[in-house]
PDB file of C-alpha atoms and ligand atoms in Angstrom:
ATOM      1  CA  MET I   1     -26.666   4.858  77.069  1.00  0.00           C
ATOM      2  CA  ALA I   2     -27.348   1.296  75.639  1.00  0.00           C
ATOM      3  CA  VAL I   3     -25.444  -0.430  74.264  1.00  0.00           C
ATOM      4  CA  ALA I   4     -26.904  -0.868  70.593  1.00  0.00           C
ATOM      5  CA  GLY I   5     -27.290  -4.142  68.502  1.00  0.00           C
ATOM      6  CA  SER I   6     -23.828  -3.404  67.114  1.00  0.00           C
ATOM      7  CA  ALA I   7     -20.919  -2.600  69.184  1.00  0.00           C
ATOM      8  CA  ARG I   8     -19.746  -2.887  72.474  1.00  0.00           C
ATOM      9  CA  ALA I   9     -16.094  -2.994  72.351  1.00  0.00           C
ATOM     10  CA  SER I  10     -13.492  -3.935  74.077  1.00  0.00           C
ATOM     11  CA  PRO I  11      -9.597  -2.926  74.104  1.00  0.00           C
ATOM     12  CA  PRO I  12      -6.437  -3.148  75.005  1.00  0.00           C
ATOM     13  CA  SER I  13      -4.370  -5.394  76.630  1.00  0.00           C
ATOM     14  CA  ALA I  14      -1.955  -4.094  79.077  1.00  0.00           C
ATOM     15  CA  ALA I  15      -0.110  -6.980  81.121  1.00  0.00           C
ATOM     16  CA  ARG I  16       2.643  -8.279  78.548  1.00  0.00           C
ATOM     17  CA  ASP I  17       5.230  -9.749  80.989  1.00  0.00           C
ATOM     18  CA  SER I  18       5.081 -13.237  82.558  1.00  0.00           C
ATOM     19  CA  HIS I  19       4.028 -11.328  86.161  1.00  0.00           C
ATOM     20  CA  GLY I  20       1.154  -9.951  84.742  1.00  0.00           C
ATOM     21  CA  SER I  21       2.107  -6.199  85.294  1.00  0.00           C
ATOM     22  CA  LEU I  22       3.517  -3.725  82.891  1.00  0.00           C
ATOM     23  CA  PRO I  23       6.909  -2.372  82.516  1.00  0.00           C
ATOM     24  CA  PRO I  24       6.669   1.086  83.541  1.00  0.00           C
ATOM     25  CA  GLU I  25       8.056   2.558  80.641  1.00  0.00           C
ATOM     26  CA  ALA I  26       5.514   0.646  78.623  1.00  0.00           C
ATOM     27  CA  GLY I  27       2.617   0.637  80.245  1.00  0.00           C
ATOM     28  CA  GLY I  28      -0.123   3.148  78.712  1.00  0.00           C
ATOM     29  CA  ALA I  29      -2.821   1.379  81.452  1.00  0.00           C
ATOM     30  CA  MET I  30      -1.876   0.283  85.244  1.00  0.00           C
ATOM     31  CA  SER I  31      -0.539  -2.864  85.406  1.00  0.00           C
ATOM     32  CA  ARG I  32      -2.443  -5.405  87.770  1.00  0.00           C
ATOM     33  CA  SER I  33      -1.577  -6.328  91.151  1.00  0.00           C
ATOM     34  CA  VAL I  34      -2.268  -7.546  93.609  1.00  0.00           C
ATOM     35  CA  VAL I  35      -4.153  -4.817  95.342  1.00  0.00           C
ATOM     36  CA  GLN I  36      -7.479  -6.862  95.414  1.00  0.00           C
ATOM     37  CA  ALA I  37      -9.077  -7.284  98.826  1.00  0.00           C
ATOM     38  CA  ARG I  38     -12.065  -5.087  99.085  1.00  0.00           C
ATOM     39  CA  GLY I  39     -11.824  -2.871 102.237  1.00  0.00           C
ATOM     40  CA  GLN I  40      -8.494  -2.844 103.933  1.00  0.00           C
ATOM     41  CA  GLY I  41      -8.166  -2.323 107.120  1.00  0.00           C
ATOM     42  CA  GLY I  42     -11.292  -3.208 108.966  1.00  0.00           C
ATOM     43  CA  GLN I  43     -13.457  -0.610 106.259  1.00  0.00           C
ATOM     44  CA  VAL I  44     -16.096  -1.735 104.972  1.00  0.00           C
ATOM     45  CA  GLY I  45     -15.838   0.432 101.248  1.00  0.00           C
ATOM     46  CA  GLY I  46     -18.789   2.041 100.012  1.00  0.00           C
ATOM     47  CA  PRO I  47     -22.600   0.885  98.873  1.00  0.00           C
ATOM     48  CA  ALA I  48     -22.210  -3.319  97.848  1.00  0.00           C
ATOM     49  CA  PHE I  49     -23.657  -3.879  94.269  1.00  0.00           C
ATOM     50  CA  GLU I  50     -26.095  -5.856  94.058  1.00  0.00           C
ATOM     51  CA  PHE I  51     -27.066  -8.696  91.835  1.00  0.00           C
ATOM     52  CA  ALA I  52     -30.174  -9.960  90.663  1.00  0.00           C
ATOM     53  CA  TYR I  53     -32.040 -12.352  88.085  1.00  0.00           C
ATOM     54  CA  THR I  54     -35.232 -11.846  86.884  1.00  0.00           C
ATOM     55  CA  PRO I  55     -37.825 -15.006  85.458  1.00  0.00           C
ATOM     56  CA  PRO I  56     -38.494 -14.165  81.671  1.00  0.00           C
ATOM     57  CA  ALA I  57     -42.006 -15.057  80.242  1.00  0.00           C
ATOM     58  CA  SER I  58     -40.824 -16.441  77.306  1.00  0.00           C
ATOM     59  CA  PRO I  59     -40.455 -20.142  77.174  1.00  0.00           C
ATOM     60  CA  GLY I  60     -37.271 -19.744  74.783  1.00  0.00           C
ATOM     61  CA  LEU I  61     -35.959 -18.232  77.463  1.00  0.00           C
ATOM     62  CA  LYS I  62     -36.084 -20.347  80.393  1.00  0.00           C
ATOM     63  CA  ALA I  63     -32.785 -22.278  80.052  1.00  0.00           C
ATOM     64  CA  ILE I  64     -30.513 -19.257  79.562  1.00  0.00           C
ATOM     65  CA  TYR I  65     -32.018 -18.364  82.943  1.00  0.00           C
ATOM     66  CA  LYS I  66     -31.461 -21.046  84.626  1.00  0.00           C
ATOM     67  CA  ARG I  67     -28.101 -21.454  83.535  1.00  0.00           C
ATOM     68  CA  VAL I  68     -27.316 -17.370  84.529  1.00  0.00           C
ATOM     69  CA  ARG I  69     -28.635 -17.742  87.672  1.00  0.00           C
ATOM     70  CA  ASP I  70     -27.632 -21.197  88.224  1.00  0.00           C
ATOM     71  CA  ALA I  71     -23.828 -20.461  88.038  1.00  0.00           C
ATOM     72  CA  ASP I  72     -24.307 -16.842  89.360  1.00  0.00           C
ATOM     73  CA  LEU I  73     -23.259 -14.867  86.568  1.00  0.00           C
ATOM     74  CA  TRP I  74     -22.669 -11.140  88.022  1.00  0.00           C
ATOM     75  CA  ARG I  75     -20.180 -13.173  90.659  1.00  0.00           C
ATOM     76  CA  GLN I  76     -18.522 -14.498  87.510  1.00  0.00           C
ATOM     77  CA  VAL I  77     -16.935 -11.443  86.347  1.00  0.00           C
ATOM     78  CA  PRO I  78     -14.015 -10.340  88.412  1.00  0.00           C
ATOM     79  CA  GLU I  79     -13.711  -6.790  87.288  1.00  0.00           C
ATOM     80  CA  LEU I  80     -17.392  -6.443  88.880  1.00  0.00           C
ATOM     81  CA  GLN I  81     -16.201  -8.175  92.105  1.00  0.00           C
ATOM     82  CA  ALA I  82     -13.027  -6.196  92.364  1.00  0.00           C
ATOM     83  CA  ILE I  83     -14.550  -3.347  91.881  1.00  0.00           C
ATOM     84  CA  ASP I  84     -17.506  -3.961  94.096  1.00  0.00           C
ATOM     85  CA  GLY I  85     -17.715  -1.417  97.056  1.00  0.00           C
ATOM     86  CA  MET I  86     -14.559   0.550  95.653  1.00  0.00           C
ATOM     87  CA  PHE I  87     -16.424   3.644  95.012  1.00  0.00           C
ATOM     88  CA  ALA I  88     -18.330   5.866  97.536  1.00  0.00           C
ATOM     89  CA  LEU I  89     -21.812   5.769  95.501  1.00  0.00           C
ATOM     90  CA  PRO I  90     -24.661   7.643  96.610  1.00  0.00           C
ATOM     91  CA  ARG I  91     -27.062   4.803  96.537  1.00  0.00           C
ATOM     92  CA  PRO I  92     -26.404   0.784  95.530  1.00  0.00           C
ATOM     93  CA  LEU I  93     -25.779   0.127  92.026  1.00  0.00           C
ATOM     94  CA  ARG I  94     -28.160  -3.206  90.866  1.00  0.00           C
ATOM     95  CA  PHE I  95     -26.740  -5.392  88.329  1.00  0.00           C
ATOM     96  CA  VAL I  96     -30.280  -7.224  86.700  1.00  0.00           C
ATOM     97  CA  THR I  97     -30.463 -10.306  83.687  1.00  0.00           C
ATOM     98  CA  THR I  98     -34.051  -9.729  82.463  1.00  0.00           C
ATOM     99  CA  GLU I  99     -35.879 -10.574  79.405  1.00  0.00           C
ATOM    100  CA  CYS I 100     -35.827  -7.570  77.237  1.00  0.00           C
ATOM    101  CA  GLY I 101     -37.493  -7.889  74.086  1.00  0.00           C
ATOM    102  CA  GLU I 102     -34.753  -7.378  72.089  1.00  0.00           C
ATOM    103  CA  PHE I 103     -30.977  -7.308  72.202  1.00  0.00           C
ATOM    104  CA  GLY I 104     -28.932  -5.521  74.234  1.00  0.00           C
ATOM    105  CA  ALA I 105     -27.760  -4.203  77.568  1.00  0.00           C
ATOM    106  CA  PHE I 106     -28.398  -0.723  79.352  1.00  0.00           C
ATOM    107  CA  TYR I 107     -27.781   1.753  82.515  1.00  0.00           C
ATOM    108  CA  HIS I 108     -31.420   3.037  83.379  1.00  0.00           C
ATOM    109  CA  PRO I 109     -30.388   5.917  85.834  1.00  0.00           C
ATOM    110  CA  GLU I 110     -34.129   6.162  87.567  1.00  0.00           C
ATOM    111  CA  ASP I 111     -33.565   2.453  88.962  1.00  0.00           C
ATOM    112  CA  THR I 112     -29.810   2.853  89.543  1.00  0.00           C
ATOM    113  CA  GLU I 113     -29.630  -0.209  87.206  1.00  0.00           C
ATOM    114  CA  VAL I 114     -27.946  -2.108  84.891  1.00  0.00           C
ATOM    115  CA  VAL I 115     -29.817  -4.444  82.765  1.00  0.00           C
ATOM    116  CA  LEU I 116     -28.025  -7.843  81.045  1.00  0.00           C
ATOM    117  CA  CYS I 117     -30.655  -9.283  78.617  1.00  0.00           C
ATOM    118  CA  TYR I 118     -31.258 -12.486  78.066  1.00  0.00           C
ATOM    119  CA  GLU I 119     -31.424 -12.089  74.667  1.00  0.00           C
ATOM    120  CA  THR I 120     -28.198 -10.986  74.378  1.00  0.00           C
ATOM    121  CA  LEU I 121     -26.791 -13.871  76.028  1.00  0.00           C
ATOM    122  CA  ARG I 122     -28.699 -15.631  73.471  1.00  0.00           C
ATOM    123  CA  THR I 123     -27.326 -13.671  70.043  1.00  0.00           C
ATOM    124  CA  LEU I 124     -23.712 -13.732  71.759  1.00  0.00           C
ATOM    125  CA  TYR I 125     -23.640 -17.710  72.110  1.00  0.00           C
ATOM    126  CA  GLU I 126     -24.577 -17.761  68.589  1.00  0.00           C
ATOM    127  CA  ARG I 127     -21.692 -15.249  67.619  1.00  0.00           C
ATOM    128  CA  GLY I 128     -19.863 -17.429  69.561  1.00  0.00           C
ATOM    129  CA  GLN I 129     -20.506 -20.182  67.198  1.00  0.00           C
ATOM    130  CA  ALA I 130     -20.385 -18.961  64.156  1.00  0.00           C
ATOM    131  CA  HIS I 131     -16.744 -18.058  65.199  1.00  0.00           C
ATOM    132  CA  GLN I 132     -16.028 -20.894  66.650  1.00  0.00           C
ATOM    133  CA  LYS I 133     -16.531 -23.088  62.845  1.00  0.00           C
ATOM    134  CA  ALA I 134     -14.879 -19.969  60.932  1.00  0.00           C
ATOM    135  CA  LEU I 135     -11.841 -20.790  62.617  1.00  0.00           C
ATOM    136  CA  GLY I 136     -12.196 -24.498  63.678  1.00  0.00           C
ATOM    137  CA  LEU I 137     -12.216 -24.388  67.293  1.00  0.00           C
ATOM    138  CA  GLY I 138     -12.765 -25.764  70.508  1.00  0.00           C
ATOM    139  CA  ASP I 139     -16.229 -26.586  71.562  1.00  0.00           C
ATOM    140  CA  ASP I 140     -15.708 -24.771  74.578  1.00  0.00           C
ATOM    141  CA  HIS I 141     -15.165 -21.486  72.479  1.00  0.00           C
ATOM    142  CA  PRO I 142     -18.988 -20.313  72.076  1.00  0.00           C
ATOM    143  CA  LEU I 143     -19.203 -20.167  76.212  1.00  0.00           C
ATOM    144  CA  HIS I 144     -15.856 -18.538  76.396  1.00  0.00           C
ATOM    145  CA  TYR I 145     -17.032 -16.088  73.764  1.00  0.00           C
ATOM    146  CA  VAL I 146     -20.063 -14.929  75.443  1.00  0.00           C
ATOM    147  CA  ARG I 147     -17.852 -14.686  78.610  1.00  0.00           C
ATOM    148  CA  ALA I 148     -15.723 -12.146  77.457  1.00  0.00           C
ATOM    149  CA  ASN I 149     -18.034 -10.204  75.425  1.00  0.00           C
ATOM    150  CA  VAL I 150     -20.414  -9.971  78.785  1.00  0.00           C
ATOM    151  CA  ARG I 151     -17.263  -8.720  80.726  1.00  0.00           C
ATOM    152  CA  PHE I 152     -17.243  -5.965  78.149  1.00  0.00           C
ATOM    153  CA  ILE I 153     -20.627  -5.038  77.768  1.00  0.00           C
ATOM    154  CA  VAL I 154     -21.490  -5.584  81.625  1.00  0.00           C
ATOM    155  CA  LEU I 155     -18.186  -3.251  82.560  1.00  0.00           C
ATOM    156  CA  HIS I 156     -19.180  -0.928  79.557  1.00  0.00           C
ATOM    157  CA  GLU I 157     -22.801  -0.197  80.739  1.00  0.00           C
ATOM    158  CA  THR I 158     -20.892   0.265  84.760  1.00  0.00           C
ATOM    159  CA  GLY I 159     -18.841   2.956  83.285  1.00  0.00           C
ATOM    160  CA  HIS I 160     -22.041   4.896  82.380  1.00  0.00           C
ATOM    161  CA  ALA I 161     -23.933   3.860  86.159  1.00  0.00           C
ATOM    162  CA  LEU I 162     -20.595   5.652  87.578  1.00  0.00           C
ATOM    163  CA  VAL I 163     -20.695   8.684  85.463  1.00  0.00           C
ATOM    164  CA  ASP I 164     -24.283   9.367  86.232  1.00  0.00           C
ATOM    165  CA  LEU I 165     -23.640   8.158  90.143  1.00  0.00           C
ATOM    166  CA  LEU I 166     -20.084  10.135  90.465  1.00  0.00           C
ATOM    167  CA  ASP I 167     -21.580  12.875  87.975  1.00  0.00           C
ATOM    168  CA  LEU I 168     -17.990  12.435  86.386  1.00  0.00           C
ATOM    169  CA  PRO I 169     -17.316  15.117  83.538  1.00  0.00           C
ATOM    170  CA  VAL I 170     -16.995  13.890  79.685  1.00  0.00           C
ATOM    171  CA  THR I 171     -16.122  15.472  77.052  1.00  0.00           C
ATOM    172  CA  GLY I 172     -16.631  13.724  73.200  1.00  0.00           C
ATOM    173  CA  ARG I 173     -18.808  11.028  73.019  1.00  0.00           C
ATOM    174  CA  HIS I 174     -19.713   9.070  76.403  1.00  0.00           C
ATOM    175  CA  GLU I 175     -19.827   5.744  74.473  1.00  0.00           C
ATOM    176  CA  ASP I 176     -16.382   6.139  73.614  1.00  0.00           C
ATOM    177  CA  ALA I 177     -15.497   6.537  76.961  1.00  0.00           C
ATOM    178  CA  VAL I 178     -17.020   3.814  78.320  1.00  0.00           C
ATOM    179  CA  ASP I 179     -15.318   1.834  76.359  1.00  0.00           C
ATOM    180  CA  GLN I 180     -11.945   2.958  77.412  1.00  0.00           C
ATOM    181  CA  LEU I 181     -13.098   2.069  80.602  1.00  0.00           C
ATOM    182  CA  ALA I 182     -14.631  -1.318  80.230  1.00  0.00           C
ATOM    183  CA  THR I 183     -10.748  -1.504  79.108  1.00  0.00           C
ATOM    184  CA  ILE I 184      -8.712  -0.328  81.193  1.00  0.00           C
ATOM    185  CA  LEU I 185     -11.074  -2.587  83.961  1.00  0.00           C
ATOM    186  CA  MET I 186     -10.467  -5.363  81.978  1.00  0.00           C
ATOM    187  CA  LEU I 187      -6.585  -4.719  81.490  1.00  0.00           C
ATOM    188  CA  ARG I 188      -5.948  -3.721  85.483  1.00  0.00           C
ATOM    189  CA  PHE I 189      -8.849  -6.203  87.158  1.00  0.00           C
ATOM    190  CA  ALA I 190      -9.096  -9.534  85.422  1.00  0.00           C
ATOM    191  CA  GLY I 191      -9.148 -12.346  87.663  1.00  0.00           C
ATOM    192  CA  LEU I 192      -5.794 -13.399  89.192  1.00  0.00           C
ATOM    193  CA  ASP I 193      -5.920 -16.681  87.489  1.00  0.00           C
ATOM    194  CA  GLU I 194      -6.245 -15.116  83.939  1.00  0.00           C
ATOM    195  CA  THR I 195      -2.476 -14.904  82.439  1.00  0.00           C
ATOM    196  CA  PRO I 196      -2.098 -11.560  80.203  1.00  0.00           C
ATOM    197  CA  ASP I 197      -2.514 -13.489  77.033  1.00  0.00           C
ATOM    198  CA  GLU I 198      -6.143 -14.499  78.045  1.00  0.00           C
ATOM    199  CA  VAL I 199      -6.539 -11.518  79.273  1.00  0.00           C
ATOM    200  CA  VAL I 200      -5.975 -10.077  76.002  1.00  0.00           C
ATOM    201  CA  GLU I 201      -7.601 -12.775  74.101  1.00  0.00           C
ATOM    202  CA  ASN I 202     -10.679 -11.820  76.083  1.00  0.00           C
ATOM    203  CA  LEU I 203     -10.264  -8.293  74.806  1.00  0.00           C
ATOM    204  CA  ARG I 204     -10.129  -9.290  71.127  1.00  0.00           C
ATOM    205  CA  LEU I 205     -13.204 -11.765  71.707  1.00  0.00           C
ATOM    206  CA  ALA I 206     -15.018  -7.658  71.986  1.00  0.00           C
ATOM    207  CA  ALA I 207     -12.927  -6.403  69.908  1.00  0.00           C
ATOM    208  CA  ASN I 208     -14.387  -9.290  67.009  1.00  0.00           C
ATOM    209  CA  TRP I 209     -18.099  -8.649  68.500  1.00  0.00           C
ATOM    210  CA  MET I 210     -17.946  -5.416  67.354  1.00  0.00           C
ATOM    211  CA  LEU I 211     -17.507  -6.083  63.639  1.00  0.00           C
ATOM    212  CA  SER I 212     -20.842  -8.358  64.240  1.00  0.00           C
ATOM    213  CA  ASP I 213     -22.649  -5.637  62.191  1.00  0.00           C
ATOM    214  CA  SER I 214     -20.103  -4.740  59.958  1.00  0.00           C
ATOM    215  CA  THR I 215     -21.462  -4.039  56.586  1.00  0.00           C
ATOM    216  CA  GLY I 216     -19.364  -1.523  55.162  1.00  0.00           C
ATOM    217  CA  ALA I 217     -22.187   0.249  54.250  1.00  0.00           C
ATOM    218  CA  TYR I 218     -24.453   2.821  56.487  1.00  0.00           C
ATOM    219  CA  ASP I 219     -27.404   4.943  56.834  1.00  0.00           C
ATOM    220  CA  LEU I 220     -28.232   8.020  58.245  1.00  0.00           C
ATOM    221  CA  ASP I 221     -29.080   6.509  61.452  1.00  0.00           C
ATOM    222  CA  ALA I 222     -25.430   5.104  61.795  1.00  0.00           C
ATOM    223  CA  TYR I 223     -23.907   8.045  60.644  1.00  0.00           C
ATOM    224  CA  ALA I 224     -25.814   9.776  63.393  1.00  0.00           C
ATOM    225  CA  ASP I 225     -26.337   7.353  66.236  1.00  0.00           C
ATOM    226  CA  GLU I 226     -24.519   7.933  69.584  1.00  0.00           C
ATOM    227  CA  HIS I 227     -21.975   5.302  69.104  1.00  0.00           C
ATOM    228  CA  ALA I 228     -19.334   5.502  66.988  1.00  0.00           C
ATOM    229  CA  LEU I 229     -19.296   2.852  64.074  1.00  0.00           C
ATOM    230  CA  GLY I 230     -18.348  -0.797  64.634  1.00  0.00           C
ATOM    231  CA  GLU I 231     -15.354  -0.362  62.649  1.00  0.00           C
ATOM    232  CA  GLN I 232     -14.653   2.314  64.407  1.00  0.00           C
ATOM    233  CA  ARG I 233     -15.011   0.417  67.702  1.00  0.00           C
ATOM    234  CA  TYR I 234     -13.108  -2.446  66.381  1.00  0.00           C
ATOM    235  CA  PHE I 235     -10.132   0.116  65.466  1.00  0.00           C
ATOM    236  CA  ASN I 236     -10.155   1.941  68.707  1.00  0.00           C
ATOM    237  CA  LEU I 237     -10.147  -0.861  71.158  1.00  0.00           C
ATOM    238  CA  GLN I 238      -7.264  -2.504  69.074  1.00  0.00           C
ATOM    239  CA  CYS I 239      -5.308   0.783  69.441  1.00  0.00           C
ATOM    240  CA  LEU I 240      -6.009   0.513  73.216  1.00  0.00           C
ATOM    241  CA  ILE I 241      -4.708  -2.687  72.976  1.00  0.00           C
ATOM    242  CA  TYR I 242      -1.766  -2.125  70.638  1.00  0.00           C
ATOM    243  CA  GLY I 243      -0.463   0.829  73.069  1.00  0.00           C
ATOM    244  CA  THR I 244       0.100  -0.792  76.124  1.00  0.00           C
ATOM    245  CA  ASP I 245       3.277  -2.499  74.532  1.00  0.00           C
ATOM    246  CA  PRO I 246       4.115  -1.498  70.994  1.00  0.00           C
ATOM    247  CA  ASP I 247       6.641  -3.622  71.028  1.00  0.00           C
ATOM    248  CA  GLY I 248       4.997  -6.557  71.750  1.00  0.00           C
ATOM    249  CA  PHE I 249       1.941  -6.054  69.695  1.00  0.00           C
ATOM    250  CA  ALA I 250       4.175  -5.123  66.611  1.00  0.00           C
ATOM    251  CA  GLY I 251       2.569  -8.134  64.925  1.00  0.00           C
ATOM    252  CA  MET I 252      -1.060  -6.231  64.683  1.00  0.00           C
ATOM    253  CA  VAL I 253       0.289  -3.519  62.243  1.00  0.00           C
ATOM    254  CA  LYS I 254       1.924  -6.180  60.258  1.00  0.00           C
ATOM    255  CA  ALA I 255      -1.203  -8.029  60.022  1.00  0.00           C
ATOM    256  CA  ASN I 256      -3.595  -4.941  59.563  1.00  0.00           C
ATOM    257  CA  GLN I 257      -5.042  -5.153  62.518  1.00  0.00           C
ATOM    258  CA  LEU I 258      -4.071  -1.770  62.705  1.00  0.00           C
ATOM    259  CA  THR I 259      -2.341   0.423  60.492  1.00  0.00           C
ATOM    260  CA  ALA I 260       0.439   2.083  61.092  1.00  0.00           C
ATOM    261  CA  ALA I 261      -0.809   5.639  60.973  1.00  0.00           C
ATOM    262  CA  ARG I 262      -3.062   5.166  63.805  1.00  0.00           C
ATOM    263  CA  ALA I 263      -0.565   2.764  65.559  1.00  0.00           C
ATOM    264  CA  ALA I 264       2.168   5.578  65.459  1.00  0.00           C
ATOM    265  CA  GLY I 265      -0.322   7.303  69.009  1.00  0.00           C
ATOM    266  CA  CYS I 266      -1.549   4.452  70.524  1.00  0.00           C
ATOM    267  CA  ALA I 267       0.510   4.392  73.486  1.00  0.00           C
ATOM    268  CA  ARG I 268      -0.221   7.918  73.603  1.00  0.00           C
ATOM    269  CA  GLU I 269      -3.982   7.479  73.124  1.00  0.00           C
ATOM    270  CA  MET I 270      -3.744   4.582  76.006  1.00  0.00           C
ATOM    271  CA  ARG I 271      -2.035   6.569  78.577  1.00  0.00           C
ATOM    272  CA  SER I 272      -4.375   9.685  78.142  1.00  0.00           C
ATOM    273  CA  ALA I 273      -7.107   7.630  78.608  1.00  0.00           C
ATOM    274  CA  SER I 274      -5.977   5.433  81.545  1.00  0.00           C
ATOM    275  CA  ARG I 275      -4.764   8.529  83.346  1.00  0.00           C
ATOM    276  CA  ALA I 276      -7.838  10.372  82.684  1.00  0.00           C
ATOM    277  CA  TRP I 277      -9.594   7.945  84.046  1.00  0.00           C
ATOM    278  CA  VAL I 278      -7.418   7.142  87.362  1.00  0.00           C
ATOM    279  CA  ARG I 279      -7.833  11.088  88.108  1.00  0.00           C
ATOM    280  CA  LEU I 280     -11.653  10.946  87.553  1.00  0.00           C
ATOM    281  CA  LEU I 281     -12.055   7.911  89.645  1.00  0.00           C
ATOM    282  CA  VAL I 282      -9.507   8.579  92.642  1.00  0.00           C
ATOM    283  CA  PRO I 283     -11.295  11.035  94.072  1.00  0.00           C
ATOM    284  CA  TYR I 284     -14.097   8.552  95.032  1.00  0.00           C
ATOM    285  CA  LEU I 285     -12.446   5.743  96.738  1.00  0.00           C
ATOM    286  CA  ALA I 286     -14.501   4.274  99.658  1.00  0.00           C
ATOM    287  CA  PRO I 287     -12.978   4.364 102.918  1.00  0.00           C
ATOM    288  CA  GLY I 288     -10.582   1.317 103.565  1.00  0.00           C
ATOM    289  CA  TYR I 289      -9.402   1.562  99.625  1.00  0.00           C
ATOM    290  CA  GLU I 290      -6.459   4.206 100.119  1.00  0.00           C
ATOM    291  CA  ALA I 291      -4.070   1.636  98.982  1.00  0.00           C
ATOM    292  CA  TYR I 292      -5.168   2.387  95.766  1.00  0.00           C
ATOM    293  CA  GLY I 293      -5.140   5.716  95.859  1.00  0.00           C
ATOM    294  CA  VAL I 294      -1.796   5.490  96.626  1.00  0.00           C
ATOM    295  CA  GLU I 295      -1.252   3.056  93.627  1.00  0.00           C
ATOM    296  CA  ALA I 296      -2.992   5.431  91.214  1.00  0.00           C
ATOM    297  CA  ALA I 297      -0.758   8.676  92.694  1.00  0.00           C
ATOM    298  CA  ARG I 298       2.509   6.384  91.764  1.00  0.00           C
ATOM    299  CA  TYR I 299       1.101   5.576  88.107  1.00  0.00           C
ATOM    300  CA  LEU I 300       0.087   9.157  87.520  1.00  0.00           C
ATOM    301  CA  GLN I 301       3.955  10.007  88.471  1.00  0.00           C
ATOM    302  CA  ARG I 302       5.371   7.672  86.485  1.00  0.00           C
ATOM    303  CA  SER I 303       3.250   8.029  83.585  1.00  0.00           C
ATOM    304  CA  GLY I 304       3.105  12.307  83.478  1.00  0.00           C
TER     305      GLY I 304
HETATM  306 ZN1   ZN K   1     -23.138   2.704  76.136  1.00  0.00          ZN
END
């Protein structure tokens, strides 16, 4: 379940037009829309998420703790805020930042808890600094890098939580399935002030992170791992991004960010993943979220 040292990934961008919604014929994913209000019609929705920040014991992590606590990190994840209360969960899901003694993020079913480690934030920041230097980017890049990846990582773990709490069926690797969900959520529920290009950029930074441990040489443990190899997660994510708008992202193939052979099926892959997640989750919409059910029905009809 854990996002192990190498990859967590991210995906696609669907929204390419300036209004932030996908052309119906191009969209593999559900378009962004203005249906964002929590619990319409006076209903309160499902159990609200709970957010917490645990003080670390290690002095070296205290500055990070203070920073995320003061910034109220959990409430800065737009996708998390958008789906808070949306589903009829059997019990509240809790999100906690904590010292783990290792890099990672986890979903703990026994505590109904998503854990984000301070060590992860530290490593992401360092990686963002390296990325900034390598590409000559601005001073704000490391933080931007951290934010984009935290979103993907947290949504990946939230995917594990939804599978557990709603007892959703999954065939194939759970890790791949929740990577797809994280991608779809980032495409659908990005902040309303974010442009489609910014949404894509966030996903690309998550894809970049997947390659951070890339060596091209792996041992048996890597091949046997529950996660696909970082390079595979990277290309899976690139494929989902491309699949939302093959014409708009034709440059990805030219730039060797995706092979032509894989690209040919990416629109279908994106549509398939998006339709599957919509069909799995819609039955669990909480009272007050019926508008999403209507939107989902239209989407399924249109993309079928
Ligand atoms: Zn996972």
